[in-house]
CSV table of C-alpha atoms in Angstrom, one decimal:
chain,number,residue,atom,x,y,z
A,1,UNK,CA,-18.3,-2.5,-5.0
A,2,UNK,CA,-18.3,-6.2,-4.2
A,3,UNK,CA,-21.6,-8.3,-2.4
A,4,UNK,CA,-23.4,-5.6,-2.3
A,5,UNK,CA,-25.7,-6.8,-1.2
A,6,UNK,CA,-24.4,-7.4,2.6
A,7,UNK,CA,-23.8,-3.8,2.9
A,8,UNK,CA,-27.6,-3.1,2.5
A,9,UNK,CA,-28.3,-5.9,4.7
A,10,UNK,CA,-25.5,-4.2,7.7
A,11,UNK,CA,-26.6,-1.7,10.1
A,12,UNK,CA,-23.3,0.9,10.6
A,13,UNK,CA,-21.3,-0.1,13.6
A,14,UNK,CA,-21.5,3.4,14.3
A,15,UNK,CA,-21.4,7.3,12.5
A,16,UNK,CA,-18.2,7.5,10.3
A,17,UNK,CA,-16.2,10.2,10.3
A,18,UNK,CA,-12.5,10.1,8.3
A,19,UNK,CA,-9.8,12.2,10.0
A,20,UNK,CA,-6.6,12.7,7.0
A,21,UNK,CA,-3.6,14.0,7.7
A,22,UNK,CA,-1.6,16.4,6.1
A,23,UNK,CA,0.3,13.9,4.9
A,24,UNK,CA,-1.5,11.7,2.6
A,25,UNK,CA,-4.2,14.4,1.6
A,26,UNK,CA,-4.5,13.4,-1.8
A,27,UNK,CA,-5.2,9.9,-1.8
A,28,UNK,CA,-7.8,10.7,1.9
A,29,UNK,CA,-10.0,13.1,-0.8
A,30,UNK,CA,-10.1,10.5,-3.3
A,31,UNK,CA,-11.7,8.0,-1.2
A,32,UNK,CA,-13.9,10.2,0.4
A,33,UNK,CA,-16.0,11.2,-3.0
A,34,UNK,CA,-15.9,7.2,-3.8
A,35,UNK,CA,-17.0,7.1,-0.2
A,36,UNK,CA,-19.8,9.6,-0.6
A,37,UNK,CA,-20.3,7.7,-3.8
A,38,UNK,CA,-21.2,4.9,-2.6
A,39,UNK,CA,-23.6,5.5,-0.2
A,40,UNK,CA,-25.6,7.9,-2.3
A,41,UNK,CA,-26.3,4.6,-4.1
A,42,UNK,CA,-26.4,1.7,-1.3
A,43,UNK,CA,-30.5,0.9,-1.1
A,44,UNK,CA,-29.6,1.1,3.1
A,45,UNK,CA,-32.3,0.8,5.7
A,46,UNK,CA,-30.0,3.4,7.7
A,47,UNK,CA,-30.5,5.5,4.9
A,48,UNK,CA,-33.0,7.4,5.9
A,49,UNK,CA,-33.5,6.3,9.0
A,50,UNK,CA,-33.9,9.5,11.3
A,51,UNK,CA,-31.8,7.1,14.0
A,52,UNK,CA,-29.2,7.3,11.5
A,53,UNK,CA,-28.6,10.5,10.9
A,54,UNK,CA,-25.5,11.6,8.4
A,55,UNK,CA,-24.8,8.0,7.1
A,56,UNK,CA,-25.4,9.5,3.8
A,57,UNK,CA,-23.2,12.9,3.6
A,58,UNK,CA,-21.4,14.8,0.8
A,59,UNK,CA,-18.0,14.8,3.0
A,60,UNK,CA,-17.3,13.0,4.9
A,61,UNK,CA,-13.8,14.1,6.4
A,62,UNK,CA,-13.5,15.5,10.1
A,63,UNK,CA,-11.6,19.2,10.2
A,64,UNK,CA,-7.9,18.3,12.0
A,65,UNK,CA,-5.1,19.6,12.2
A,66,UNK,CA,-1.5,19.9,13.4
A,67,UNK,CA,-0.6,22.3,13.9
A,68,UNK,CA,4.2,23.6,14.5
A,69,UNK,CA,5.3,26.4,16.5
A,70,UNK,CA,8.1,28.2,15.7
A,71,UNK,CA,10.4,25.0,18.2
A,72,UNK,CA,9.6,22.4,16.2
A,73,UNK,CA,6.7,21.5,18.8
A,74,UNK,CA,3.2,20.9,17.7
A,75,UNK,CA,-0.4,20.2,18.6
A,76,UNK,CA,-3.4,18.7,17.2
A,77,UNK,CA,-6.6,20.4,17.4
A,78,UNK,CA,-10.1,18.1,15.9
A,79,UNK,CA,-12.5,21.3,15.3
A,80,UNK,CA,-15.3,19.6,15.4
A,81,UNK,CA,-17.2,17.0,17.3
A,82,UNK,CA,-16.1,13.4,17.0
A,83,UNK,CA,-17.7,11.1,20.2
A,84,UNK,CA,-20.0,8.5,19.7
A,85,UNK,CA,-17.9,9.0,15.8
A,86,UNK,CA,-16.3,5.3,14.3
A,87,UNK,CA,-13.0,7.2,13.2
A,88,UNK,CA,-10.5,5.8,10.2
A,89,UNK,CA,-7.3,7.8,11.1
A,90,UNK,CA,-5.3,8.1,7.2
A,91,UNK,CA,-1.4,8.8,7.6
A,92,UNK,CA,1.1,7.9,5.2
A,93,UNK,CA,4.1,8.1,7.3
A,94,UNK,CA,6.7,8.0,3.4
A,95,UNK,CA,5.7,11.8,2.2
A,96,UNK,CA,8.5,13.6,2.7
A,97,UNK,CA,7.4,16.9,0.2
A,98,UNK,CA,5.9,17.9,3.1
A,99,UNK,CA,7.9,20.8,5.2
A,100,UNK,CA,7.8,23.5,9.0
A,101,UNK,CA,10.0,25.7,10.5
A,102,UNK,CA,12.2,25.4,13.2
A,103,UNK,CA,14.0,28.0,14.6
A,104,UNK,CA,13.7,30.5,10.7
A,105,UNK,CA,15.5,27.4,9.0
A,106,UNK,CA,13.0,24.6,6.7
A,107,UNK,CA,12.4,21.0,8.1
A,108,UNK,CA,10.8,18.0,6.3
A,109,UNK,CA,8.6,15.3,7.8
A,110,UNK,CA,10.8,12.1,8.6
A,111,UNK,CA,8.0,8.8,9.0
A,112,UNK,CA,8.6,10.4,12.9
A,113,UNK,CA,7.3,12.8,12.4
A,114,UNK,CA,3.8,12.1,10.4
A,115,UNK,CA,3.7,8.5,13.5
A,116,UNK,CA,4.0,11.7,16.4
A,117,UNK,CA,0.7,13.7,14.3
A,118,UNK,CA,-1.3,10.7,14.1
A,119,UNK,CA,-0.4,10.2,17.9
A,120,UNK,CA,-0.9,14.3,18.4
A,121,UNK,CA,-4.9,13.7,16.8
A,122,UNK,CA,-5.6,10.6,18.8
A,123,UNK,CA,-4.8,11.9,22.0
A,124,UNK,CA,-6.6,15.4,20.9
A,125,UNK,CA,-9.9,12.1,20.2
A,126,UNK,CA,-9.6,12.7,24.1
A,127,UNK,CA,-11.1,9.0,23.7
A,128,UNK,CA,-14.7,10.0,22.9
A,129,UNK,CA,-15.1,7.9,19.9
A,130,UNK,CA,-17.0,4.8,19.4
A,131,UNK,CA,-13.7,3.6,18.4
A,132,UNK,CA,-10.5,4.2,15.9
A,133,UNK,CA,-9.2,2.5,13.1
A,134,UNK,CA,-5.3,3.8,11.8
A,135,UNK,CA,-4.7,3.1,8.1
A,136,UNK,CA,-0.8,3.1,7.6
A,137,UNK,CA,-0.6,1.6,4.2
A,138,UNK,CA,3.0,1.5,5.3
A,139,UNK,CA,4.0,0.1,8.2
A,140,UNK,CA,5.8,2.7,10.8
A,141,UNK,CA,8.5,1.4,11.0
A,142,UNK,CA,8.1,-2.5,9.1
A,143,UNK,CA,11.6,-3.4,8.3
A,144,UNK,CA,12.7,-2.7,11.3
A,145,UNK,CA,10.1,-5.4,12.4
A,146,UNK,CA,12.6,-8.4,14.0
A,147,UNK,CA,15.5,-8.1,16.4
A,148,UNK,CA,19.2,-9.0,16.0
A,149,UNK,CA,21.4,-8.7,18.7
A,150,UNK,CA,21.5,-5.2,20.7
A,151,UNK,CA,19.0,-2.8,19.0
A,152,UNK,CA,15.7,-1.8,18.7
A,153,UNK,CA,12.4,-3.3,18.0
A,154,UNK,CA,10.2,-0.1,16.8
A,155,UNK,CA,7.3,-1.8,14.6
A,156,UNK,CA,6.2,-4.1,17.6
A,157,UNK,CA,6.3,-0.1,19.7
A,158,UNK,CA,5.0,1.8,17.5
A,159,UNK,CA,1.9,-0.9,17.6
A,160,UNK,CA,1.9,-1.5,20.7
A,161,UNK,CA,1.9,2.1,22.0
A,162,UNK,CA,-0.9,3.1,19.7
A,163,UNK,CA,-3.0,0.0,20.7
A,164,UNK,CA,-2.4,1.5,24.4
A,165,UNK,CA,-3.6,4.9,23.9
A,166,UNK,CA,-7.7,3.2,22.2
A,167,UNK,CA,-6.6,1.9,18.2
A,168,UNK,CA,-8.7,-1.0,17.9
A,169,UNK,CA,-7.6,-1.5,14.5
A,170,UNK,CA,-4.7,-1.5,12.0
A,171,UNK,CA,-5.6,-1.5,8.2
A,172,UNK,CA,-1.9,-1.8,6.2
A,173,UNK,CA,-0.7,-3.0,3.2
A,174,UNK,CA,1.3,-5.4,2.3
A,175,UNK,CA,3.5,-4.9,5.5
A,176,UNK,CA,7.2,-6.7,5.3
A,177,UNK,CA,6.3,-8.9,7.4
A,178,UNK,CA,2.9,-9.4,9.0
A,179,UNK,CA,3.5,-11.3,11.9
A,180,UNK,CA,4.3,-7.5,14.1
A,181,UNK,CA,0.9,-7.9,14.7
A,182,UNK,CA,1.1,-10.6,17.3
A,183,UNK,CA,2.8,-7.1,19.5
A,184,UNK,CA,-0.7,-6.3,20.3
A,185,UNK,CA,-3.2,-10.1,18.9
A,186,UNK,CA,-5.7,-8.9,20.5
A,187,UNK,CA,-6.5,-5.9,18.4
A,188,UNK,CA,-7.7,-6.0,15.2
A,189,UNK,CA,-4.7,-6.7,12.1
A,190,UNK,CA,-5.2,-6.3,8.2
A,191,UNK,CA,-3.1,-6.7,6.1
A,192,UNK,CA,-3.8,-5.9,2.6
A,193,UNK,CA,-2.0,-7.5,-0.5
A,194,UNK,CA,-3.2,-6.8,-3.8
A,195,UNK,CA,-2.4,-8.5,-7.1
A,196,UNK,CA,-4.9,-7.6,-8.3
A,197,UNK,CA,-4.0,-4.2,-8.6
A,198,UNK,CA,-1.5,-5.3,-10.0
A,199,UNK,CA,-2.4,-7.9,-12.4
A,200,UNK,CA,-5.5,-5.4,-13.5
A,201,UNK,CA,-3.0,-2.1,-14.1
A,202,UNK,CA,-0.4,-4.3,-15.5
A,203,UNK,CA,-3.0,-6.1,-18.5
A,204,UNK,CA,-4.8,-2.2,-19.1
A,205,UNK,CA,-1.1,-1.6,-20.2
A,206,UNK,CA,-0.1,-4.8,-22.3
A,207,UNK,CA,-2.5,-5.6,-25.3
A,208,UNK,CA,-0.7,-8.4,-25.7
A,209,UNK,CA,0.1,-10.6,-23.2
A,210,UNK,CA,-0.1,-14.5,-23.7
A,211,UNK,CA,-0.5,-15.4,-19.5
A,212,UNK,CA,1.2,-19.4,-19.5
A,213,UNK,CA,4.7,-21.6,-18.0
A,214,UNK,CA,4.9,-21.1,-21.7
A,215,UNK,CA,5.4,-17.3,-22.2
A,216,UNK,CA,5.6,-16.1,-18.1
A,217,UNK,CA,7.0,-16.2,-14.9
A,218,UNK,CA,7.0,-13.9,-12.1
A,219,UNK,CA,10.4,-14.0,-9.6
A,220,UNK,CA,10.5,-12.8,-6.0
A,221,UNK,CA,14.0,-9.9,-6.5
A,222,UNK,CA,14.3,-12.3,-2.6
A,223,UNK,CA,13.4,-15.0,-0.2
A,224,UNK,CA,11.7,-11.6,1.7
A,225,UNK,CA,8.9,-11.5,-1.6
A,226,UNK,CA,9.0,-15.4,-2.3
A,227,UNK,CA,5.4,-15.9,-0.5
A,228,UNK,CA,3.5,-12.5,-2.4
A,229,UNK,CA,5.3,-14.4,-6.0
A,230,UNK,CA,4.3,-18.3,-5.9
A,231,UNK,CA,0.5,-16.9,-4.9
A,232,UNK,CA,1.1,-14.1,-7.7
A,233,UNK,CA,2.0,-16.7,-10.3
A,234,UNK,CA,-0.4,-19.7,-8.9
A,235,UNK,CA,-3.4,-17.5,-9.6
A,236,UNK,CA,-2.0,-17.3,-12.7
A,237,UNK,CA,-1.1,-20.6,-13.8
A,238,UNK,CA,2.8,-20.0,-14.4
A,239,UNK,CA,6.8,-20.4,-12.8
A,240,UNK,CA,8.0,-18.7,-10.1
A,241,UNK,CA,11.8,-18.1,-9.6
A,242,UNK,CA,14.1,-16.6,-6.7
A,243,UNK,CA,16.6,-13.7,-6.7
A,244,UNK,CA,18.2,-15.6,-3.8
A,245,UNK,CA,20.5,-12.0,-2.4
A,246,UNK,CA,24.4,-13.5,-1.4
A,247,UNK,CA,25.2,-10.4,1.6
A,248,UNK,CA,28.3,-9.4,3.3
A,249,UNK,CA,27.9,-9.7,7.3
A,250,UNK,CA,31.7,-9.4,7.9
A,251,UNK,CA,30.7,-5.1,6.5
A,252,UNK,CA,27.7,-2.3,7.9
A,253,UNK,CA,26.4,-0.6,5.1
A,254,UNK,CA,23.8,2.1,6.6
A,255,UNK,CA,23.1,0.1,8.8
A,256,UNK,CA,22.7,-3.1,6.3
A,257,UNK,CA,24.8,-5.9,5.2
A,258,UNK,CA,26.1,-4.9,1.4
A,259,UNK,CA,24.5,-7.1,-1.2
A,260,UNK,CA,27.5,-9.2,-3.0
A,261,UNK,CA,25.6,-10.7,-5.6
A,262,UNK,CA,22.7,-11.7,-6.8
A,263,UNK,CA,22.1,-15.8,-7.5
A,264,UNK,CA,19.1,-16.9,-9.2
A,265,UNK,CA,17.3,-20.1,-8.5
A,266,UNK,CA,14.3,-21.6,-10.8
A,267,UNK,CA,13.3,-22.4,-14.3
A,268,UNK,CA,15.0,-21.5,-17.8
A,269,UNK,CA,13.4,-17.6,-18.8
A,270,UNK,CA,14.8,-17.3,-22.0
A,271,UNK,CA,12.7,-16.1,-24.6
A,272,UNK,CA,9.4,-15.2,-21.6
A,273,UNK,CA,8.3,-12.0,-20.2
A,274,UNK,CA,8.9,-10.8,-16.3
A,275,UNK,CA,6.9,-9.6,-13.6
A,276,UNK,CA,9.0,-9.6,-10.5
A,277,UNK,CA,6.9,-8.4,-7.5
A,278,UNK,CA,7.4,-7.0,-4.5
A,279,UNK,CA,6.3,-5.2,-0.9
A,280,UNK,CA,8.5,-2.2,-1.7
A,281,UNK,CA,10.9,0.0,-4.7
A,282,UNK,CA,13.5,2.4,-2.2
A,283,UNK,CA,16.4,3.2,-3.9
A,284,UNK,CA,15.6,0.7,-6.7
A,285,UNK,CA,19.5,-0.7,-6.5
A,286,UNK,CA,18.3,-3.9,-6.0
A,287,UNK,CA,15.1,-4.5,-8.7
A,288,UNK,CA,17.1,-2.9,-11.2
A,289,UNK,CA,20.7,-5.1,-10.6
A,290,UNK,CA,17.7,-8.4,-10.8
A,291,UNK,CA,16.2,-6.7,-14.1
A,292,UNK,CA,19.5,-6.4,-15.6
A,293,UNK,CA,20.5,-10.3,-14.5
A,294,UNK,CA,16.9,-11.5,-16.5
A,295,UNK,CA,17.8,-9.7,-19.5
A,296,UNK,CA,21.4,-10.5,-19.1
A,297,UNK,CA,19.2,-14.5,-19.5
A,298,UNK,CA,17.4,-14.0,-22.5
A,299,UNK,CA,14.0,-12.4,-20.4
A,300,UNK,CA,11.8,-10.7,-23.0
A,301,UNK,CA,9.0,-7.9,-20.6
A,302,UNK,CA,10.5,-7.5,-17.4
A,303,UNK,CA,7.7,-6.1,-15.7
A,304,UNK,CA,8.3,-4.7,-12.4
A,305,UNK,CA,5.8,-4.3,-10.3
A,306,UNK,CA,6.0,-3.4,-5.7
A,307,UNK,CA,3.2,-1.9,-4.3
A,308,UNK,CA,5.1,1.2,-2.4
A,309,UNK,CA,6.8,3.1,-4.7
A,310,UNK,CA,9.5,4.7,-2.2
A,311,UNK,CA,12.2,5.9,-4.9
A,312,UNK,CA,14.3,7.5,-2.3
A,313,UNK,CA,17.6,8.1,-4.0
A,314,UNK,CA,15.2,9.9,-7.4
A,315,UNK,CA,14.3,8.2,-10.3
A,316,UNK,CA,17.8,9.5,-12.9
A,317,UNK,CA,18.5,5.2,-12.6
A,318,UNK,CA,15.5,4.6,-13.6
A,319,UNK,CA,15.9,6.7,-16.4
A,320,UNK,CA,18.7,5.4,-17.3
A,321,UNK,CA,18.1,1.9,-16.7
A,322,UNK,CA,15.2,2.2,-18.6
A,323,UNK,CA,17.6,4.1,-21.7
A,324,UNK,CA,19.7,0.2,-21.1
A,325,UNK,CA,16.1,-1.9,-21.5
A,326,UNK,CA,16.6,-3.1,-18.3
A,327,UNK,CA,12.9,-2.9,-17.9
A,328,UNK,CA,9.5,-2.8,-19.7
A,329,UNK,CA,7.3,-0.7,-17.0
A,330,UNK,CA,7.0,0.2,-13.1
A,331,UNK,CA,4.0,-0.2,-11.3
A,332,UNK,CA,3.9,0.6,-8.3
A,333,UNK,CA,0.1,2.1,-6.3
A,334,UNK,CA,-0.7,5.4,-5.1
A,335,UNK,CA,-0.5,3.9,-1.1
A,336,UNK,CA,2.0,6.7,-0.6
A,337,UNK,CA,3.5,10.1,-1.9
A,338,UNK,CA,4.1,9.9,-5.4
A,339,UNK,CA,7.1,11.9,-6.8
A,340,UNK,CA,5.4,14.5,-8.7
A,341,UNK,CA,7.9,13.7,-12.1
A,342,UNK,CA,6.8,9.6,-11.6
A,343,UNK,CA,3.4,9.6,-13.8
A,344,UNK,CA,5.1,11.6,-16.7
A,345,UNK,CA,7.2,8.7,-17.0
A,346,UNK,CA,7.2,6.5,-20.1
A,347,UNK,CA,7.7,3.2,-17.9
A,348,UNK,CA,4.9,4.3,-15.0
A,349,UNK,CA,1.7,2.5,-14.4
A,350,UNK,CA,-0.6,3.2,-11.3
A,351,UNK,CA,-2.0,0.9,-9.4
A,352,UNK,CA,-5.2,2.7,-8.5
A,353,UNK,CA,-6.5,1.6,-4.6
A,354,UNK,CA,-9.0,4.5,-3.0
A,355,UNK,CA,-11.3,3.3,-4.9
A,356,UNK,CA,-10.1,-0.8,-2.5
A,357,UNK,CA,-9.6,2.0,0.4
A,358,UNK,CA,-12.4,3.2,1.3
A,359,UNK,CA,-14.1,-0.1,0.1
A,360,UNK,CA,-12.5,-1.1,3.5
A,361,UNK,CA,-13.8,1.1,4.8
A,362,UNK,CA,-16.5,1.0,4.3
A,363,UNK,CA,-17.3,-3.0,5.4
A,364,UNK,CA,-15.4,-2.4,8.4
A,365,UNK,CA,-17.8,0.8,9.3
A,366,UNK,CA,-20.4,-2.0,9.1
A,367,UNK,CA,-18.8,-4.6,10.6
A,368,UNK,CA,-19.2,-6.4,8.0
A,369,UNK,CA,-16.3,-9.6,6.7
A,370,UNK,CA,-13.0,-7.6,5.1
A,371,UNK,CA,-13.2,-11.8,2.7
A,372,UNK,CA,-15.6,-8.8,0.4
A,373,UNK,CA,-11.7,-6.7,-0.6
A,374,UNK,CA,-9.1,-9.9,0.5
A,375,UNK,CA,-8.2,-10.1,-2.6
A,376,UNK,CA,-9.7,-13.6,-4.2
A,377,UNK,CA,-8.3,-15.6,-7.1
A,378,UNK,CA,-12.1,-16.0,-8.6
A,379,UNK,CA,-11.8,-11.8,-9.0
A,380,UNK,CA,-8.5,-12.2,-10.9
A,381,UNK,CA,-9.2,-15.6,-13.3
A,382,UNK,CA,-12.5,-13.5,-14.5
A,383,UNK,CA,-9.7,-10.2,-14.9
A,384,UNK,CA,-7.2,-13.0,-17.1
A,385,UNK,CA,-10.7,-14.3,-18.7
A,386,UNK,CA,-11.9,-10.8,-19.9
A,387,UNK,CA,-8.2,-10.2,-21.0
A,388,UNK,CA,-7.2,-13.1,-23.1
A,389,UNK,CA,-11.3,-12.0,-25.0
A,390,UNK,CA,-9.3,-9.3,-25.6
A,391,UNK,CA,-12.1,-7.6,-23.0
A,392,UNK,CA,-10.0,-6.0,-21.1
A,393,UNK,CA,-10.4,-2.7,-22.2
A,394,UNK,CA,-14.6,-3.3,-21.3
A,395,UNK,CA,-13.6,-3.8,-18.4
A,396,UNK,CA,-15.1,-1.1,-15.9
A,397,UNK,CA,-12.1,0.9,-13.8
A,398,UNK,CA,-13.7,-0.2,-10.5
A,399,UNK,CA,-11.6,-2.8,-9.3
A,400,UNK,CA,-14.2,-2.9,-6.7
C-alpha cells in the first residue's frame, strides 16, 4: 500500500463497514480480503485501542440483501446495526447476469434495477450511519451526461438524488465526463483513472516491448478519449494520435448518430506498436474498426485498453477480429461484470483493481489524502524502469 506511514498515524473517522450489493459480489469479496489483510498488518494506534473496537476484523461486509416479491417489487434489508459506521456501498450497475422472477417470468436486472437496489439499501440505513460513501465504478447513466435538445439528463439527476438521500462521497472510475459532478458541487466526487494498472498488465503480458517514440504510440479512438491518451503517452514519453468519428447527423440509430468513417489525425505509425486507450468497450464495433485501420496503416502490434469491458454484443466479433489479426491484446479491468468466457480468450488480459479499491476505502476511512492512491507519473516511471531492466516479473502483484 502507498504511503503506509500516513495510515499508521491517522485515526478512522468511524468504524468501517462495506455493503456489497449482489451486482458486485465478486469484486466486493476481493476488496474485503485485502482490507482484512491491510489492517492485520498495519501498525496503527487504533489497532489495540478499546475505543476503536472492530478496527481489525475478519470481515467488513455487512449482512444486507435486496429481496424481490413475485410482482417484481423489491425491498432492501440490513440485518445488522450500521449506526455510527462509515459505510461504503459497492454496486455494479452493468451486471446483466443477475435474474429475478416476476409473475412467473425470469427477468434480468438492468442498470435501472441496480440503481433502485442502491437506493433501497440507502433507505434501509435510515440515516443512522456516520457517513455514506457510494462506490459505483461505472457511473450510472454516465453516457447521458449532457443535454442536446429535449432529452433527459439522467446521470446528473442520479447524483443529485443520491446526494439528497444522504450520500456524502461518490467514488467512480474513468467517468465518461467527470464534469457531471457539477450537479452536486458540495459533495465529494473522486474519479479514479487506472493507467498504471494498464501499463502493469500490458508489460506483464509482453516481454519485448520497446517504449520510446520510435517504436510505440498511444491512440485515442475519438475526441472524447483524447485527454487520457495524451496523459498516458506523455508519461510513457511517446507520441499520441487520434481518430475523428465522422457521423451522419441526419439520422438517429439506437439513440445515436451513426458513424460514417474514422479519420486518423497523427504521425506516421508504420511499424510501430499501438496502444488504443478508451474508457469502455461497449459493442466494440468502433474499437475494432479503429484497430483494423491501424493495421491497414502497417501498425505492428495493436493493444486495446479500456477501463470497462462491457462487450454488449458478445465476443464473436472480437474472436473474428483477432483471427484476422486486427489486434493482439485486449486489456480491461475487473471493475464491472465480466463475461465468464472472456478470461479463456487468448487475447484477454485483466487489470485487477480490487487492491487499489481496497486502498481507496482504507484511506477514505482515515480521512487521508486521496493523492496517496491516485496514479502518479513516478509510479509508472518506476514500472518502466523495472521493465526496461527486465525485472518486471520481480515486481509484486500489489499495484497499490
